[in-house]
PDB file of C-alpha atoms in Angstrom:
ATOM      1  CA  MET A   1     141.947   2.515  39.753  1.00 70.00           C
ATOM      2  CA  GLN A   2     143.843   3.488  42.866  1.00 90.00           C
ATOM      3  CA  LEU A   3     147.631   2.605  43.861  1.00 94.00           C
ATOM      4  CA  GLN A   4     147.736  -0.581  46.453  1.00 93.00           C
ATOM      5  CA  PRO A   5     150.402  -2.239  48.131  1.00 95.00           C
ATOM      6  CA  GLY A   6     151.350  -4.961  46.094  1.00 95.00           C
ATOM      7  CA  ARG A   7     150.866  -3.968  42.601  1.00 96.00           C
ATOM      8  CA  GLU A   8     152.894  -2.696  39.925  1.00 96.00           C
ATOM      9  CA  ALA A   9     152.131   1.396  38.632  1.00 97.00           C
ATOM     10  CA  VAL A  10     153.964   3.409  36.379  1.00 97.00           C
ATOM     11  CA  VAL A  11     155.458   6.890  36.350  1.00 98.00           C
ATOM     12  CA  ARG A  12     153.420   9.094  34.735  1.00 98.00           C
ATOM     13  CA  VAL A  13     155.240  12.277  34.610  1.00 98.00           C
ATOM     14  CA  ALA A  14     158.188  12.946  32.613  1.00 98.00           C
ATOM     15  CA  VAL A  15     161.128  12.683  35.121  1.00 98.00           C
ATOM     16  CA  ALA A  16     159.654  11.773  39.034  1.00 98.00           C
ATOM     17  CA  THR A  17     162.169  11.887  41.637  1.00 98.00           C
ATOM     18  CA  LEU A  18     162.775   9.247  44.343  1.00 98.00           C
ATOM     19  CA  TRP A  19     163.134  10.167  47.504  1.00 98.00           C
ATOM     20  CA  SER A  20     164.613   8.881  50.819  1.00 98.00           C
ATOM     21  CA  SER A  21     161.745  10.046  52.765  1.00 97.00           C
ATOM     22  CA  PRO A  22     158.524  12.303  52.313  1.00 97.00           C
ATOM     23  CA  GLU A  23     159.911  14.056  55.543  1.00 96.00           C
ATOM     24  CA  ALA A  24     163.674  14.859  53.815  1.00 96.00           C
ATOM     25  CA  VAL A  25     162.067  17.046  50.988  1.00 97.00           C
ATOM     26  CA  ARG A  26     163.015  20.370  51.069  1.00 96.00           C
ATOM     27  CA  PRO A  27     160.734  24.003  50.411  1.00 96.00           C
ATOM     28  CA  VAL A  28     163.649  24.248  47.010  1.00 97.00           C
ATOM     29  CA  ASP A  29     162.130  20.967  46.104  1.00 97.00           C
ATOM     30  CA  GLY A  30     158.780  22.099  45.202  1.00 97.00           C
ATOM     31  CA  PRO A  31     159.051  21.987  41.418  1.00 98.00           C
ATOM     32  CA  ALA A  32     160.352  18.253  41.365  1.00 98.00           C
ATOM     33  CA  LEU A  33     156.774  17.065  43.639  1.00 97.00           C
ATOM     34  CA  ARG A  34     154.059  18.720  41.432  1.00 95.00           C
ATOM     35  CA  THR A  35     152.050  16.511  39.278  1.00 94.00           C
ATOM     36  CA  ASP A  36     153.176  19.068  36.208  1.00 95.00           C
ATOM     37  CA  VAL A  37     156.956  18.481  37.302  1.00 97.00           C
ATOM     38  CA  ASP A  38     159.264  21.450  36.244  1.00 97.00           C
ATOM     39  CA  ILE A  39     162.437  19.349  36.584  1.00 97.00           C
ATOM     40  CA  PRO A  40     164.339  22.286  34.992  1.00 97.00           C
ATOM     41  CA  THR A  41     162.911  24.982  37.302  1.00 97.00           C
ATOM     42  CA  TRP A  42     163.777  22.547  40.045  1.00 98.00           C
ATOM     43  CA  VAL A  43     167.572  22.596  39.200  1.00 97.00           C
ATOM     44  CA  SER A  44     168.025  25.805  38.283  1.00 96.00           C
ATOM     45  CA  GLY A  45     167.142  26.374  42.352  1.00 96.00           C
ATOM     46  CA  LEU A  46     169.489  24.142  43.876  1.00 96.00           C
ATOM     47  CA  ASP A  47     172.686  25.970  45.246  1.00 95.00           C
ATOM     48  CA  THR A  48     175.952  23.881  45.074  1.00 93.00           C
ATOM     49  CA  ASP A  49     175.304  22.220  48.377  1.00 94.00           C
ATOM     50  CA  GLN A  50     171.343  21.284  47.823  1.00 95.00           C
ATOM     51  CA  GLN A  51     172.663  19.972  44.265  1.00 96.00           C
ATOM     52  CA  VAL A  52     174.505  17.197  46.471  1.00 94.00           C
ATOM     53  CA  GLY A  53     171.535  16.838  49.061  1.00 86.00           C
ATOM     54  CA  ASP A  54     171.370  13.102  50.186  1.00 88.00           C
ATOM     55  CA  CYS A  55     167.462  13.643  49.971  1.00 96.00           C
ATOM     56  CA  VAL A  56     167.788  12.189  46.522  1.00 97.00           C
ATOM     57  CA  LEU A  57     168.107   8.380  45.875  1.00 98.00           C
ATOM     58  CA  SER A  58     167.474   8.583  42.444  1.00 98.00           C
ATOM     59  CA  GLN A  59     165.107   9.625  39.051  1.00 98.00           C
ATOM     60  CA  LEU A  60     162.528   7.641  37.604  1.00 98.00           C
ATOM     61  CA  LEU A  61     161.251   8.431  33.809  1.00 98.00           C
ATOM     62  CA  LEU A  62     158.010   8.096  32.420  1.00 98.00           C
ATOM     63  CA  GLY A  63     156.378   4.891  31.847  1.00 97.00           C
ATOM     64  CA  GLU A  64     159.380   2.907  34.853  1.00 97.00           C
ATOM     65  CA  ARG A  65     157.709   0.187  36.541  1.00 97.00           C
ATOM     66  CA  VAL A  66     157.323   0.463  40.083  1.00 98.00           C
ATOM     67  CA  LEU A  67     156.310  -2.015  42.882  1.00 98.00           C
ATOM     68  CA  VAL A  68     154.632  -0.440  45.237  1.00 98.00           C
ATOM     69  CA  ASP A  69     155.059  -1.146  48.665  1.00 97.00           C
ATOM     70  CA  GLU A  70     153.277   1.471  50.873  1.00 97.00           C
ATOM     71  CA  VAL A  71     150.567   3.962  50.498  1.00 97.00           C
ATOM     72  CA  ARG A  72     150.302   6.594  52.992  1.00 96.00           C
ATOM     73  CA  PRO A  73     147.108   9.028  53.332  1.00 96.00           C
ATOM     74  CA  ASP A  74     149.066  12.244  52.958  1.00 95.00           C
ATOM     75  CA  GLY A  75     149.965  11.480  48.888  1.00 96.00           C
ATOM     76  CA  TRP A  76     153.618   9.928  49.423  1.00 98.00           C
ATOM     77  CA  VAL A  77     154.192   5.969  48.142  1.00 98.00           C
ATOM     78  CA  ARG A  78     157.059   3.743  49.230  1.00 98.00           C
ATOM     79  CA  VAL A  79     158.213   1.921  46.101  1.00 98.00           C
ATOM     80  CA  VAL A  80     160.775  -0.174  44.365  1.00 98.00           C
ATOM     81  CA  ALA A  81     162.079   0.970  41.485  1.00 98.00           C
ATOM     82  CA  VAL A  82     162.142  -2.452  39.511  1.00 97.00           C
ATOM     83  CA  GLU A  83     164.210  -1.133  36.178  1.00 97.00           C
ATOM     84  CA  GLN A  84     166.902   0.508  38.233  1.00 97.00           C
ATOM     85  CA  PRO A  85     168.720  -2.748  39.914  1.00 96.00           C
ATOM     86  CA  ALA A  86     170.380  -2.229  43.878  1.00 96.00           C
ATOM     87  CA  ALA A  87     171.291  -5.846  45.036  1.00 92.00           C
ATOM     88  CA  LYS A  88     172.486  -4.400  47.982  1.00 92.00           C
ATOM     89  CA  LEU A  89     169.321  -2.292  49.286  1.00 95.00           C
ATOM     90  CA  ASP A  90     166.606  -4.705  47.825  1.00 96.00           C
ATOM     91  CA  PRO A  91     166.561  -7.735  45.323  1.00 95.00           C
ATOM     92  CA  ARG A  92     163.673  -6.218  43.542  1.00 96.00           C
ATOM     93  CA  GLY A  93     165.238  -3.018  42.858  1.00 97.00           C
ATOM     94  CA  TYR A  94     165.916   0.456  44.722  1.00 97.00           C
ATOM     95  CA  PRO A  95     163.617   1.653  46.715  1.00 98.00           C
ATOM     96  CA  GLY A  96     162.521   5.025  47.931  1.00 98.00           C
ATOM     97  CA  TRP A  97     159.831   7.350  47.974  1.00 98.00           C
ATOM     98  CA  LEU A  98     157.273   9.774  45.222  1.00 98.00           C
ATOM     99  CA  PRO A  99     154.700  11.404  45.353  1.00 98.00           C
ATOM    100  CA  ALA A 100     151.467   9.470  44.534  1.00 97.00           C
ATOM    101  CA  ASP A 101     150.368  12.305  42.240  1.00 97.00           C
ATOM    102  CA  GLN A 102     153.719  11.230  39.779  1.00 98.00           C
ATOM    103  CA  LEU A 103     152.125   7.531  39.629  1.00 98.00           C
ATOM    104  CA  THR A 104     149.243   6.084  37.799  1.00 97.00           C
ATOM    105  CA  PRO A 105     148.463   2.121  37.954  1.00 94.00           C
ATOM    106  CA  ALA A 106     149.855  -0.142  35.130  1.00 89.00           C
ATOM    107  CA  ASP A 107     147.606  -0.803  32.357  1.00 83.00           C
ATOM    108  CA  PRO A 108     148.186  -4.273  30.828  1.00 78.00           C
ATOM    109  CA  SER A 109     145.575  -3.473  28.118  1.00 70.00           C
ATOM    110  CA  VAL A 110     148.077  -1.156  27.032  1.00 73.00           C
ATOM    111  CA  GLY A 111     150.756  -3.492  25.092  1.00 73.00           C
ATOM    112  CA  GLY A 112     152.847  -3.672  22.208  1.00 75.00           C
ATOM    113  CA  ASP A 113     156.625  -3.309  21.330  1.00 84.00           C
ATOM    114  CA  PRO A 114     157.430   0.016  22.532  1.00 91.00           C
ATOM    115  CA  LEU A 115     159.937   2.538  21.336  1.00 96.00           C
ATOM    116  CA  VAL A 116     162.935   4.327  22.796  1.00 97.00           C
ATOM    117  CA  VAL A 117     163.155   8.515  23.230  1.00 98.00           C
ATOM    118  CA  ASP A 118     166.562   8.706  21.150  1.00 97.00           C
ATOM    119  CA  ALA A 119     166.090  12.960  21.576  1.00 97.00           C
ATOM    120  CA  THR A 120     168.366  14.208  24.196  1.00 97.00           C
ATOM    121  CA  VAL A 121     164.997  16.117  25.076  1.00 97.00           C
ATOM    122  CA  THR A 122     162.009  16.280  23.603  1.00 98.00           C
ATOM    123  CA  ASP A 123     157.840  16.916  24.295  1.00 98.00           C
ATOM    124  CA  LEU A 124     154.537  15.272  24.003  1.00 98.00           C
ATOM    125  CA  HIS A 125     152.039  17.144  22.204  1.00 97.00           C
ATOM    126  CA  ALA A 126     147.976  16.923  21.455  1.00 96.00           C
ATOM    127  CA  GLY A 127     148.174  16.208  18.089  1.00 94.00           C
ATOM    128  CA  PRO A 128     150.833  16.788  14.640  1.00 94.00           C
ATOM    129  CA  ASP A 129     152.067  19.981  15.414  1.00 89.00           C
ATOM    130  CA  GLY A 130     149.922  20.701  18.776  1.00 94.00           C
ATOM    131  CA  PRO A 131     150.072  22.158  21.935  1.00 97.00           C
ATOM    132  CA  VAL A 132     152.460  20.896  24.058  1.00 97.00           C
ATOM    133  CA  VAL A 133     150.462  18.010  26.583  1.00 97.00           C
ATOM    134  CA  LEU A 134     153.644  17.375  28.384  1.00 97.00           C
ATOM    135  CA  PRO A 135     157.150  18.644  28.281  1.00 97.00           C
ATOM    136  CA  GLY A 136     160.587  17.664  29.112  1.00 97.00           C
ATOM    137  CA  VAL A 137     160.662  13.857  28.039  1.00 98.00           C
ATOM    138  CA  VAL A 138     164.522  12.874  28.452  1.00 98.00           C
ATOM    139  CA  VAL A 139     166.568  10.010  26.559  1.00 97.00           C
ATOM    140  CA  GLY A 140     165.918   6.474  27.310  1.00 97.00           C
ATOM    141  CA  THR A 141     162.099   6.813  28.285  1.00 98.00           C
ATOM    142  CA  ARG A 142     159.786   4.052  26.065  1.00 96.00           C
ATOM    143  CA  LEU A 143     156.737   4.596  24.969  1.00 96.00           C
ATOM    144  CA  VAL A 144     154.572   2.406  23.380  1.00 95.00           C
ATOM    145  CA  PRO A 145     153.264   3.468  19.526  1.00 94.00           C
ATOM    146  CA  ALA A 146     149.590   3.622  19.218  1.00 94.00           C
ATOM    147  CA  GLY A 147     149.404   3.907  15.636  1.00 89.00           C
ATOM    148  CA  PRO A 148     151.668   4.569  12.252  1.00 89.00           C
ATOM    149  CA  SER A 149     153.757   7.237  11.639  1.00 90.00           C
ATOM    150  CA  ARG A 150     152.064   9.903   9.814  1.00 90.00           C
ATOM    151  CA  GLU A 151     153.392  13.290   8.333  1.00 90.00           C
ATOM    152  CA  GLY A 152     156.487  12.720  10.559  1.00 95.00           C
ATOM    153  CA  TRP A 153     154.908  12.146  13.929  1.00 97.00           C
ATOM    154  CA  ARG A 154     154.175   9.137  15.752  1.00 96.00           C
ATOM    155  CA  GLU A 155     150.926   8.916  17.897  1.00 96.00           C
ATOM    156  CA  VAL A 156     152.165   7.214  21.296  1.00 96.00           C
ATOM    157  CA  HIS A 157     150.006   5.530  24.764  1.00 96.00           C
ATOM    158  CA  VAL A 158     151.276   7.968  27.649  1.00 96.00           C
ATOM    159  CA  PRO A 159     150.536   6.604  31.484  1.00 96.00           C
ATOM    160  CA  GLY A 160     147.969   8.705  33.139  1.00 94.00           C
ATOM    161  CA  GLN A 161     146.784  10.531  29.801  1.00 95.00           C
ATOM    162  CA  PRO A 162     143.317   9.963  28.396  1.00 93.00           C
ATOM    163  CA  THR A 163     144.034   9.567  25.003  1.00 94.00           C
ATOM    164  CA  PRO A 164     147.635   8.995  23.124  1.00 96.00           C
ATOM    165  CA  LEU A 165     149.662  11.747  22.532  1.00 97.00           C
ATOM    166  CA  TRP A 166     152.354  12.395  20.123  1.00 97.00           C
ATOM    167  CA  LEU A 167     156.242  13.157  18.623  1.00 97.00           C
ATOM    168  CA  ARG A 168     158.017  13.988  16.037  1.00 96.00           C
ATOM    169  CA  ASP A 169     158.731  10.234  14.687  1.00 95.00           C
ATOM    170  CA  GLY A 170     162.960  11.493  14.719  1.00 96.00           C
ATOM    171  CA  HIS A 171     162.949  11.649  18.323  1.00 98.00           C
ATOM    172  CA  LEU A 172     162.124   7.754  18.689  1.00 97.00           C
ATOM    173  CA  ALA A 173     164.200   4.582  17.719  1.00 96.00           C
ATOM    174  CA  PRO A 174     163.475   0.970  17.709  1.00 93.00           C
ATOM    175  CA  VAL A 175     164.861  -0.562  20.974  1.00 90.00           C
ATOM    176  CA  GLN A 176     167.714  -2.657  19.750  1.00 85.00           C
ATOM    177  CA  THR A 177     167.480  -6.453  20.609  1.00 85.00           C
ATOM    178  CA  GLY A 178     171.528  -6.617  20.532  1.00 87.00           C
ATOM    179  CA  PRO A 179     173.780  -5.133  22.618  1.00 90.00           C
ATOM    180  CA  PRO A 180     174.495  -1.615  22.047  1.00 94.00           C
ATOM    181  CA  SER A 181     178.409  -1.254  20.683  1.00 94.00           C
ATOM    182  CA  ALA A 182     180.918   0.765  22.714  1.00 93.00           C
ATOM    183  CA  ALA A 183     180.791   3.919  20.307  1.00 93.00           C
ATOM    184  CA  ASP A 184     177.077   4.051  21.074  1.00 95.00           C
ATOM    185  CA  THR A 185     176.873   4.399  24.183  1.00 96.00           C
ATOM    186  CA  LEU A 186     179.461   6.715  24.412  1.00 97.00           C
ATOM    187  CA  ALA A 187     177.848   8.797  22.355  1.00 97.00           C
ATOM    188  CA  VAL A 188     175.079   9.086  24.074  1.00 97.00           C
ATOM    189  CA  ALA A 189     177.003   9.663  27.704  1.00 98.00           C
ATOM    190  CA  GLN A 190     178.759  12.608  25.120  1.00 98.00           C
ATOM    191  CA  ARG A 191     175.487  14.125  24.458  1.00 97.00           C
ATOM    192  CA  LEU A 192     175.113  15.259  28.347  1.00 98.00           C
ATOM    193  CA  LEU A 193     178.296  17.144  28.557  1.00 98.00           C
ATOM    194  CA  ASP A 194     177.615  20.188  30.925  1.00 97.00           C
ATOM    195  CA  VAL A 195     174.945  18.924  32.168  1.00 98.00           C
ATOM    196  CA  VAL A 196     174.347  19.647  35.896  1.00 97.00           C
ATOM    197  CA  TYR A 197     175.363  17.493  38.617  1.00 98.00           C
ATOM    198  CA  ILE A 198     172.724  16.441  40.805  1.00 97.00           C
ATOM    199  CA  TRP A 199     173.707  13.475  43.298  1.00 97.00           C
ATOM    200  CA  GLY A 200     170.859  10.875  42.373  1.00 97.00           C
ATOM    201  CA  GLY A 201     170.533  12.467  38.854  1.00 97.00           C
ATOM    202  CA  LEU A 202     169.329  10.477  35.938  1.00 97.00           C
ATOM    203  CA  SER A 203     168.375  13.018  33.319  1.00 97.00           C
ATOM    204  CA  THR A 204     169.384  15.267  30.770  1.00 96.00           C
ATOM    205  CA  TYR A 205     168.582  18.240  33.364  1.00 97.00           C
ATOM    206  CA  GLY A 206     171.133  17.176  36.205  1.00 98.00           C
ATOM    207  CA  ILE A 207     172.783  13.543  36.687  1.00 98.00           C
ATOM    208  CA  ASP A 208     175.146  12.178  38.492  1.00 98.00           C
ATOM    209  CA  CYS A 209     177.696   9.573  38.080  1.00 98.00           C
ATOM    210  CA  SER A 210     176.600   6.312  37.956  1.00 98.00           C
ATOM    211  CA  GLY A 211     173.532   7.720  36.730  1.00 98.00           C
ATOM    212  CA  LEU A 212     175.241   8.915  33.465  1.00 98.00           C
ATOM    213  CA  VAL A 213     176.344   5.151  33.224  1.00 98.00           C
ATOM    214  CA  HIS A 214     172.731   3.822  33.631  1.00 98.00           C
ATOM    215  CA  LEU A 215     171.188   6.319  31.708  1.00 98.00           C
ATOM    216  CA  ALA A 216     173.640   5.710  28.393  1.00 97.00           C
ATOM    217  CA  TRP A 217     173.256   2.116  28.510  1.00 97.00           C
ATOM    218  CA  ARG A 218     169.591   2.114  29.558  1.00 96.00           C
ATOM    219  CA  ARG A 219     169.241   4.270  26.018  1.00 97.00           C
ATOM    220  CA  PHE A 220     170.145   0.783  24.448  1.00 96.00           C
ATOM    221  CA  GLY A 221     168.117  -1.445  26.210  1.00 93.00           C
ATOM    222  CA  VAL A 222     170.550  -2.899  28.921  1.00 94.00           C
ATOM    223  CA  LEU A 223     169.775  -1.886  32.514  1.00 93.00           C
ATOM    224  CA  LEU A 224     172.759  -1.721  34.316  1.00 96.00           C
ATOM    225  CA  PRO A 225     172.468  -1.359  38.481  1.00 97.00           C
ATOM    226  CA  ARG A 226     171.964   2.267  39.885  1.00 96.00           C
ATOM    227  CA  ASP A 227     174.857   2.655  42.086  1.00 96.00           C
ATOM    228  CA  ALA A 228     178.837   2.625  40.862  1.00 96.00           C
ATOM    229  CA  ASP A 229     179.736  -0.182  43.702  1.00 95.00           C
ATOM    230  CA  ASP A 230     176.713  -2.529  41.868  1.00 96.00           C
ATOM    231  CA  GLN A 231     178.064  -0.948  38.392  1.00 97.00           C
ATOM    232  CA  ALA A 232     181.076  -2.489  39.407  1.00 97.00           C
ATOM    233  CA  VAL A 233     179.668  -5.878  40.144  1.00 96.00           C
ATOM    234  CA  ALA A 234     178.155  -6.408  37.413  1.00 96.00           C
ATOM    235  CA  THR A 235     180.621  -5.916  34.924  1.00 97.00           C
ATOM    236  CA  THR A 236     183.786  -7.997  33.549  1.00 97.00           C
ATOM    237  CA  PRO A 237     187.074  -6.686  35.169  1.00 97.00           C
ATOM    238  CA  LEU A 238     189.749  -5.833  32.390  1.00 96.00           C
ATOM    239  CA  THR A 239     193.703  -5.295  33.051  1.00 95.00           C
ATOM    240  CA  LEU A 240     194.450  -1.856  33.417  1.00 93.00           C
ATOM    241  CA  GLY A 241     196.005  -0.693  30.134  1.00 92.00           C
ATOM    242  CA  ALA A 242     193.567  -2.804  28.056  1.00 93.00           C
ATOM    243  CA  GLU A 243     190.676  -0.370  28.347  1.00 95.00           C
ATOM    244  CA  ARG A 244     188.920   1.057  25.160  1.00 96.00           C
ATOM    245  CA  PRO A 245     186.878   3.770  24.426  1.00 97.00           C
ATOM    246  CA  GLY A 246     183.516   2.410  25.741  1.00 97.00           C
ATOM    247  CA  ASP A 247     184.881   0.820  29.358  1.00 97.00           C
ATOM    248  CA  LEU A 248     184.408   2.343  32.656  1.00 98.00           C
ATOM    249  CA  TYR A 249     187.343   3.241  35.520  1.00 98.00           C
ATOM    250  CA  PHE A 250     186.019   2.572  38.729  1.00 98.00           C
ATOM    251  CA  PHE A 251     187.728   4.867  41.488  1.00 97.00           C
ATOM    252  CA  ALA A 252     187.831   4.284  45.802  1.00 96.00           C
ATOM    253  CA  ARG A 253     189.872   5.561  48.526  1.00 92.00           C
ATOM    254  CA  PRO A 254     192.261   2.632  50.468  1.00 89.00           C
ATOM    255  CA  GLY A 255     189.913   0.417  52.481  1.00 88.00           C
ATOM    256  CA  ARG A 256     186.625   1.980  51.033  1.00 91.00           C
ATOM    257  CA  LYS A 257     184.021   0.755  48.714  1.00 93.00           C
ATOM    258  CA  ILE A 258     183.735   2.033  45.594  1.00 95.00           C
ATOM    259  CA  HIS A 259     182.440   5.649  45.206  1.00 94.00           C
ATOM    260  CA  HIS A 260     183.035   6.893  41.469  1.00 97.00           C
ATOM    261  CA  ILE A 261     182.859   5.888  37.937  1.00 98.00           C
ATOM    262  CA  GLY A 262     183.719   7.442  34.434  1.00 98.00           C
ATOM    263  CA  ILE A 263     183.591   6.262  30.719  1.00 98.00           C
ATOM    264  CA  VAL A 264     187.363   5.310  29.306  1.00 97.00           C
ATOM    265  CA  THR A 265     187.019   7.772  25.920  1.00 97.00           C
ATOM    266  CA  ALA A 266     190.286   7.706  24.514  1.00 93.00           C
ATOM    267  CA  VAL A 267     193.407   4.849  24.216  1.00 89.00           C
ATOM    268  CA  ALA A 268     195.712   5.443  27.343  1.00 83.00           C
ATOM    269  CA  ASP A 269     199.207   6.409  26.529  1.00 80.00           C
ATOM    270  CA  GLY A 270     200.490   5.440  29.878  1.00 75.00           C
ATOM    271  CA  PRO A 271     199.276   5.459  33.225  1.00 74.00           C
ATOM    272  CA  THR A 272     199.407   9.288  33.040  1.00 76.00           C
ATOM    273  CA  ASP A 273     197.299  10.007  30.378  1.00 85.00           C
ATOM    274  CA  ARG A 274     194.347   8.258  30.925  1.00 94.00           C
ATOM    275  CA  ARG A 275     190.769  10.224  29.613  1.00 96.00           C
ATOM    276  CA  MET A 276     187.493  10.123  30.515  1.00 97.00           C
ATOM    277  CA  LEU A 277     183.762  11.519  30.534  1.00 98.00           C
ATOM    278  CA  HIS A 278     181.839  11.762  34.018  1.00 98.00           C
ATOM    279  CA  ALA A 279     179.512  13.611  36.009  1.00 98.00           C
ATOM    280  CA  CYS A 280     182.329  15.150  38.705  1.00 96.00           C
ATOM    281  CA  TYR A 281     181.013  15.966  41.908  1.00 93.00           C
ATOM    282  CA  ARG A 282     183.569  18.445  42.369  1.00 91.00           C
ATOM    283  CA  ARG A 283     182.875  20.826  39.406  1.00 92.00           C
ATOM    284  CA  ARG A 284     178.949  20.083  39.710  1.00 95.00           C
ATOM    285  CA  ARG A 285     178.991  19.197  35.977  1.00 97.00           C
ATOM    286  CA  VAL A 286     179.663  16.266  33.415  1.00 98.00           C
ATOM    287  CA  LEU A 287     183.046  16.886  31.895  1.00 97.00           C
ATOM    288  CA  GLU A 288     185.736  15.037  29.694  1.00 97.00           C
ATOM    289  CA  GLU A 289     189.252  15.137  30.623  1.00 96.00           C
ATOM    290  CA  ARG A 290     192.702  13.670  31.432  1.00 95.00           C
ATOM    291  CA  LEU A 291     192.510  12.126  34.953  1.00 95.00           C
ATOM    292  CA  PRO A 292     194.211  14.451  37.457  1.00 92.00           C
ATOM    293  CA  ALA A 293     196.838  12.789  39.943  1.00 91.00           C
ATOM    294  CA  ASP A 294     194.529  12.744  42.510  1.00 90.00           C
ATOM    295  CA  ARG A 295     191.765  10.569  40.336  1.00 93.00           C
ATOM    296  CA  THR A 296     194.831   8.278  39.185  1.00 93.00           C
ATOM    297  CA  ALA A 297     195.583   7.877  43.046  1.00 93.00           C
ATOM    298  CA  THR A 298     192.171   6.739  43.463  1.00 96.00           C
ATOM    299  CA  LEU A 299     191.348   4.568  40.574  1.00 96.00           C
ATOM    300  CA  VAL A 300     190.752   0.934  41.477  1.00 96.00           C
ATOM    301  CA  GLY A 301     190.229  -1.070  38.251  1.00 95.00           C
ATOM    302  CA  ALA A 302     188.551  -0.744  34.706  1.00 96.00           C
ATOM    303  CA  HIS A 303     185.691  -3.148  33.688  1.00 98.00           C
ATOM    304  CA  ARG A 304     183.566  -3.613  30.382  1.00 96.00           C
ATOM    305  CA  VAL A 305     179.783  -3.725  30.023  1.00 95.00           C
TER     306      VAL A 305
END
């Protein structure tokens, strides 16, 4: 089957990068463009300026659904990432470009209740303890089981693979049906401490501030918008001082839209003692810290999911 405009497709690689245009990619981006995508090598090859280039819009996880808008003969596809809400850009989801080889047409015959990857990173194998076929699958990825657990391993359907693959059963969890606790989502985000800051990143190899929030809640089946300003619209404002760990801080400069988000990590003991976990653009990594004075000056609200 071929990719077709107007039809759904799914991501067949562990992490696919969504680009602003095919012409925006740089020579350094090669490892992120291949069918055997290598996100760790891509991230390690970026300098600090390239980590924040506006050519990267977001990233998509294995099995994530997209709506195909255009297929170009040069191997690029314009898509809408329907599992990443972005109301201001497209009511259908986050728009951008992907290499066609990183997608496969959606297979309606593969059904069932999915499981979610809970390991920070895991690999998919040809069989229990067998060779690795697809490395680097990250937390929050959903996979449909192909059979029962066997000796600590679970067989799963994988888009683009002719036969099911296997991963350790302990790396999977049921998809939660009710809302997650603040402690649960904060714990997922805390596992990404020291991950490199990548503008548009949405994986455990590199991530941005709104991506950290999106991924932490996505692990529990809650699809928050992709960008910080949209996340503010989708969450409930609180009176500053009423926030608790797991709530969200939003930041904006006077007269400007929200540009940054962090996750509250401690009950504030006064307006100068607020703490948050966030993917920090300035220090190029995920960190937990007391809000410095310049952050406090741009704090415009606390919200709850």
